[in-house]
Amino acid sequence: AALLLAAAPAVAQDLARETAKVEDLRSLREIKRLQAEWGYDAMAGDWKAMAALATPDVEMVLPEHTAVGRQGLEDWLRQRMGQGADGIPAGRLNARIWFSPVITLAPDGQSATGSWKQLALTGEAGKSADWRMTTDVVEYRKTSEGWRMAHIRPYLVFSGPYETGFTHDAKTLERAPIAYTPDQAGTVLTGRAASQPRPKADLDKEATLLLEAGKAQN
């Protein structure tokens, strides 16, 4: 009986850690999916949908302007990416590709910081063709609506027209900050324990679904 009593807390603790693992793995997937959706909406010129993927108090910080709140973000996107209009008309390109993500979860699993490379290919048939790369540092927050972007800060890497090629000004180039320390590098999960452990059968089912979703996506 004493052995059984001693084993019970250990089993509960293991379930708490495994629950947190599954929750955090799902969070990483959802954050990456959120960023991909943001890019798809940009290609479609759906500025309202892009703003809806942010928190109500979102901030997008740029050298010349800071867009605050969903409406402020929507207005900025419409003006800068959409030239004042909704949608992307035929003959115009607004391809925004985010890749090479490094997502760092907070110890409690309720927020995260992501570092992405963004390649923007923009232009209009017969008029212009430009490319631009930034390192985007995005802070995410877990909300009742799901994961949302709370703070967006792009750091310019290069830009320029297709005709003459891209370049950068070394004097104004600013290095993007890194959200993790050297001893955290390579650590995928935080190692936390969930406050409400879930049954092992539920965890096994969700872990299998995550694996299958990854296979389908690949």
Coordinates of C-alpha atoms in Angstrom, one line a residue:
A1 CA 0.0 0.0 0.0
A2 CA 2.8 2.4 0.9
L3 CA 4.5 1.7 -2.5
L4 CA 1.2 2.4 -4.3
L5 CA 0.8 5.7 -2.4
A6 CA 4.3 6.7 -3.3
A7 CA 3.8 5.8 -6.9
A8 CA 0.6 7.8 -7.4
P9 CA 2.2 11.3 -7.1
A10 CA 5.0 10.2 -9.5
V11 CA 2.5 9.1 -12.1
A12 CA 0.6 12.3 -11.8
Q13 CA 3.8 14.3 -12.1
D14 CA 4.8 12.3 -15.3
L15 CA 1.3 13.0 -16.8
A16 CA 1.7 16.7 -16.0
R17 CA 5.0 16.8 -17.8
E18 CA 3.6 14.8 -20.8
T19 CA 0.5 17.0 -20.9
A20 CA 2.7 20.1 -21.1
K21 CA 4.8 18.5 -23.9
V22 CA 1.8 17.8 -26.0
E23 CA 0.4 21.3 -25.4
D24 CA 3.7 23.0 -26.3
L25 CA 4.1 20.9 -29.4
R26 CA 0.7 21.9 -30.5
S27 CA 1.5 25.5 -29.7
L28 CA 4.6 25.4 -31.9
R29 CA 2.5 24.0 -34.8
E30 CA -0.2 26.6 -34.3
I31 CA 2.2 29.5 -34.2
K32 CA 3.8 28.4 -37.5
R33 CA 0.4 27.9 -39.1
L34 CA -0.7 31.4 -37.9
Q35 CA 2.4 33.0 -39.6
A36 CA 1.7 31.1 -42.8
E37 CA -1.9 32.3 -42.7
W38 CA -0.7 35.8 -42.3
G39 CA 1.3 35.4 -45.5
Y40 CA -1.6 33.9 -47.4
D41 CA -3.8 36.8 -46.4
A42 CA -1.1 39.3 -47.5
M43 CA -1.0 37.7 -51.0
A44 CA -4.8 38.0 -51.2
G45 CA -4.8 41.6 -49.9
D46 CA -7.1 40.7 -47.0
W47 CA -5.9 43.3 -44.5
K48 CA -8.8 42.8 -42.1
A49 CA -8.1 39.1 -41.9
M50 CA -4.4 39.9 -41.2
A51 CA -5.3 42.2 -38.4
A52 CA -7.6 39.6 -36.9
L53 CA -4.6 37.4 -36.4
A54 CA -3.2 39.9 -34.0
T55 CA -4.1 40.8 -30.4
P56 CA -6.4 43.8 -29.8
D57 CA -3.4 45.7 -28.4
V58 CA -0.9 44.6 -31.1
E59 CA 2.0 46.9 -32.0
M60 CA 3.9 46.8 -35.3
V61 CA 7.1 48.8 -34.9
L62 CA 8.7 50.3 -38.0
P63 CA 11.4 53.0 -38.3
E64 CA 9.0 55.5 -39.7
H65 CA 5.8 54.5 -37.9
T66 CA 4.3 52.3 -35.2
A67 CA 0.9 50.8 -35.9
V68 CA -1.1 50.2 -32.7
G69 CA -4.2 48.0 -32.3
R70 CA -6.0 45.9 -34.9
Q71 CA -7.5 48.9 -36.7
G72 CA -4.2 50.7 -36.8
L73 CA -2.5 47.6 -38.2
E74 CA -5.2 47.1 -40.7
D75 CA -5.0 50.7 -41.9
W76 CA -1.2 50.5 -42.2
L77 CA -1.3 47.2 -44.2
R78 CA -4.0 48.6 -46.5
Q79 CA -2.0 51.8 -47.1
R80 CA 1.5 50.3 -47.5
M81 CA 0.8 46.8 -49.0
G82 CA -2.5 47.6 -50.7
Q83 CA -1.8 51.1 -52.0
G84 CA -4.9 52.2 -50.2
A85 CA -7.3 49.5 -51.4
D86 CA -8.5 46.1 -50.4
G87 CA -7.4 43.1 -52.4
I88 CA -4.6 42.6 -54.9
P89 CA -5.7 43.4 -58.4
A90 CA -4.6 41.4 -61.5
G91 CA -1.1 42.3 -62.6
R92 CA 0.1 43.2 -59.1
L93 CA 2.2 40.9 -56.8
N94 CA 2.4 41.0 -53.0
A95 CA 4.1 37.7 -52.1
R96 CA 5.3 37.5 -48.5
I97 CA 7.2 34.3 -47.6
W98 CA 8.2 33.6 -44.0
F99 CA 10.8 30.8 -43.5
S100 CA 13.6 29.5 -41.2
P101 CA 11.5 30.0 -38.0
V102 CA 13.0 29.8 -34.6
I103 CA 10.2 29.8 -32.0
T104 CA 11.1 30.2 -28.3
L105 CA 8.3 29.4 -25.9
A106 CA 8.0 31.2 -22.6
P107 CA 8.5 29.0 -19.5
D108 CA 4.7 28.9 -18.8
G109 CA 3.8 28.1 -22.4
Q110 CA 1.4 31.1 -22.7
S111 CA 3.6 33.3 -24.9
A112 CA 6.4 32.9 -27.4
T113 CA 8.9 34.8 -29.5
G114 CA 9.5 33.9 -33.1
S115 CA 12.4 34.9 -35.4
W116 CA 11.6 34.6 -39.1
K117 CA 13.2 35.4 -42.4
Q118 CA 10.7 37.3 -44.6
L119 CA 11.2 37.5 -48.4
A120 CA 8.9 40.0 -50.0
L121 CA 8.4 39.9 -53.8
T122 CA 6.3 42.9 -54.9
G123 CA 5.6 44.6 -58.1
E124 CA 3.2 45.5 -60.9
A125 CA 3.3 44.2 -64.5
G126 CA 5.1 46.6 -66.8
K127 CA 5.9 49.0 -63.9
S128 CA 8.0 47.6 -61.1
A129 CA 9.5 44.5 -59.6
D130 CA 11.1 44.7 -56.1
W131 CA 12.4 42.4 -53.5
R132 CA 13.1 42.9 -49.8
M133 CA 14.3 40.7 -47.0
T134 CA 13.8 41.3 -43.3
T135 CA 14.3 39.4 -40.1
D136 CA 11.0 39.6 -38.4
V137 CA 10.9 39.2 -34.6
V138 CA 7.3 38.5 -33.6
E139 CA 5.9 38.1 -30.0
Y140 CA 2.9 35.8 -29.8
R141 CA 0.3 35.4 -27.0
K142 CA -2.1 32.6 -26.3
T143 CA -5.6 34.0 -26.1
S144 CA -9.2 32.7 -26.0
E145 CA -9.1 33.1 -29.8
G146 CA -6.0 31.0 -30.1
W147 CA -2.4 32.1 -30.7
R148 CA -2.2 35.8 -31.9
M149 CA 0.6 38.2 -32.8
A150 CA 1.2 40.8 -30.1
H151 CA 4.3 42.6 -31.3
I152 CA 5.9 42.7 -34.7
R153 CA 9.3 44.2 -35.4
P154 CA 11.0 43.7 -38.8
Y155 CA 14.7 44.3 -39.2
L156 CA 15.8 45.1 -42.8
V157 CA 18.4 42.8 -44.3
F158 CA 18.3 44.0 -47.9
S159 CA 16.0 45.6 -50.5
G160 CA 16.1 46.8 -54.0
P161 CA 14.6 46.6 -57.5
Y162 CA 14.9 43.4 -59.6
E163 CA 16.6 45.3 -62.4
T164 CA 19.6 46.5 -60.5
G165 CA 19.6 44.0 -57.7
F166 CA 19.2 44.3 -53.9
T167 CA 21.6 46.0 -51.4
H168 CA 21.7 47.4 -47.9
D169 CA 23.2 50.4 -46.1
A170 CA 25.8 49.0 -43.7
K171 CA 25.5 52.2 -41.6
T172 CA 21.8 51.8 -40.8
L173 CA 21.7 48.0 -40.7
E174 CA 20.4 46.8 -37.4
R175 CA 20.9 43.3 -36.0
A176 CA 17.8 41.5 -34.8
P177 CA 17.8 40.4 -31.2
I178 CA 18.0 36.7 -30.3
A179 CA 15.2 35.5 -27.9
Y180 CA 17.2 32.6 -26.4
T181 CA 20.5 32.2 -24.6
P182 CA 23.3 29.9 -25.7
D183 CA 22.5 27.3 -23.1
Q184 CA 18.9 27.2 -24.4
A185 CA 19.9 26.6 -28.0
G186 CA 18.6 23.3 -29.3
T187 CA 16.0 22.9 -26.5
V188 CA 12.6 22.4 -28.2
L189 CA 10.4 22.4 -25.1
T190 CA 10.5 24.2 -21.8
G191 CA 10.2 21.1 -19.6
R192 CA 7.4 22.6 -17.6
A193 CA 4.6 20.6 -15.9
A194 CA 0.9 21.3 -16.8
S195 CA -1.4 22.5 -14.0
Q196 CA -4.1 20.2 -15.2
P197 CA -2.8 16.8 -16.4
R198 CA -4.8 15.0 -19.0
P199 CA -5.4 11.2 -19.2
K200 CA -2.7 9.2 -21.0
A201 CA -5.1 8.0 -23.6
D202 CA -6.0 11.6 -24.6
L203 CA -2.3 12.5 -24.8
D204 CA -1.5 9.5 -27.0
K205 CA -4.4 10.4 -29.3
E206 CA -3.4 14.0 -29.7
A207 CA 0.3 13.1 -30.2
T208 CA -0.7 10.7 -33.0
L209 CA -2.8 13.4 -34.6
L210 CA 0.1 15.9 -34.5
L211 CA 2.4 13.3 -36.1
E212 CA -0.2 12.5 -38.8
A213 CA -0.8 16.3 -39.5
G214 CA 2.9 16.7 -39.9
K215 CA 3.1 13.9 -42.4
A216 CA 0.2 15.4 -44.4
Q217 CA 1.8 18.8 -44.4
N218 CA 5.1 17.5 -45.5

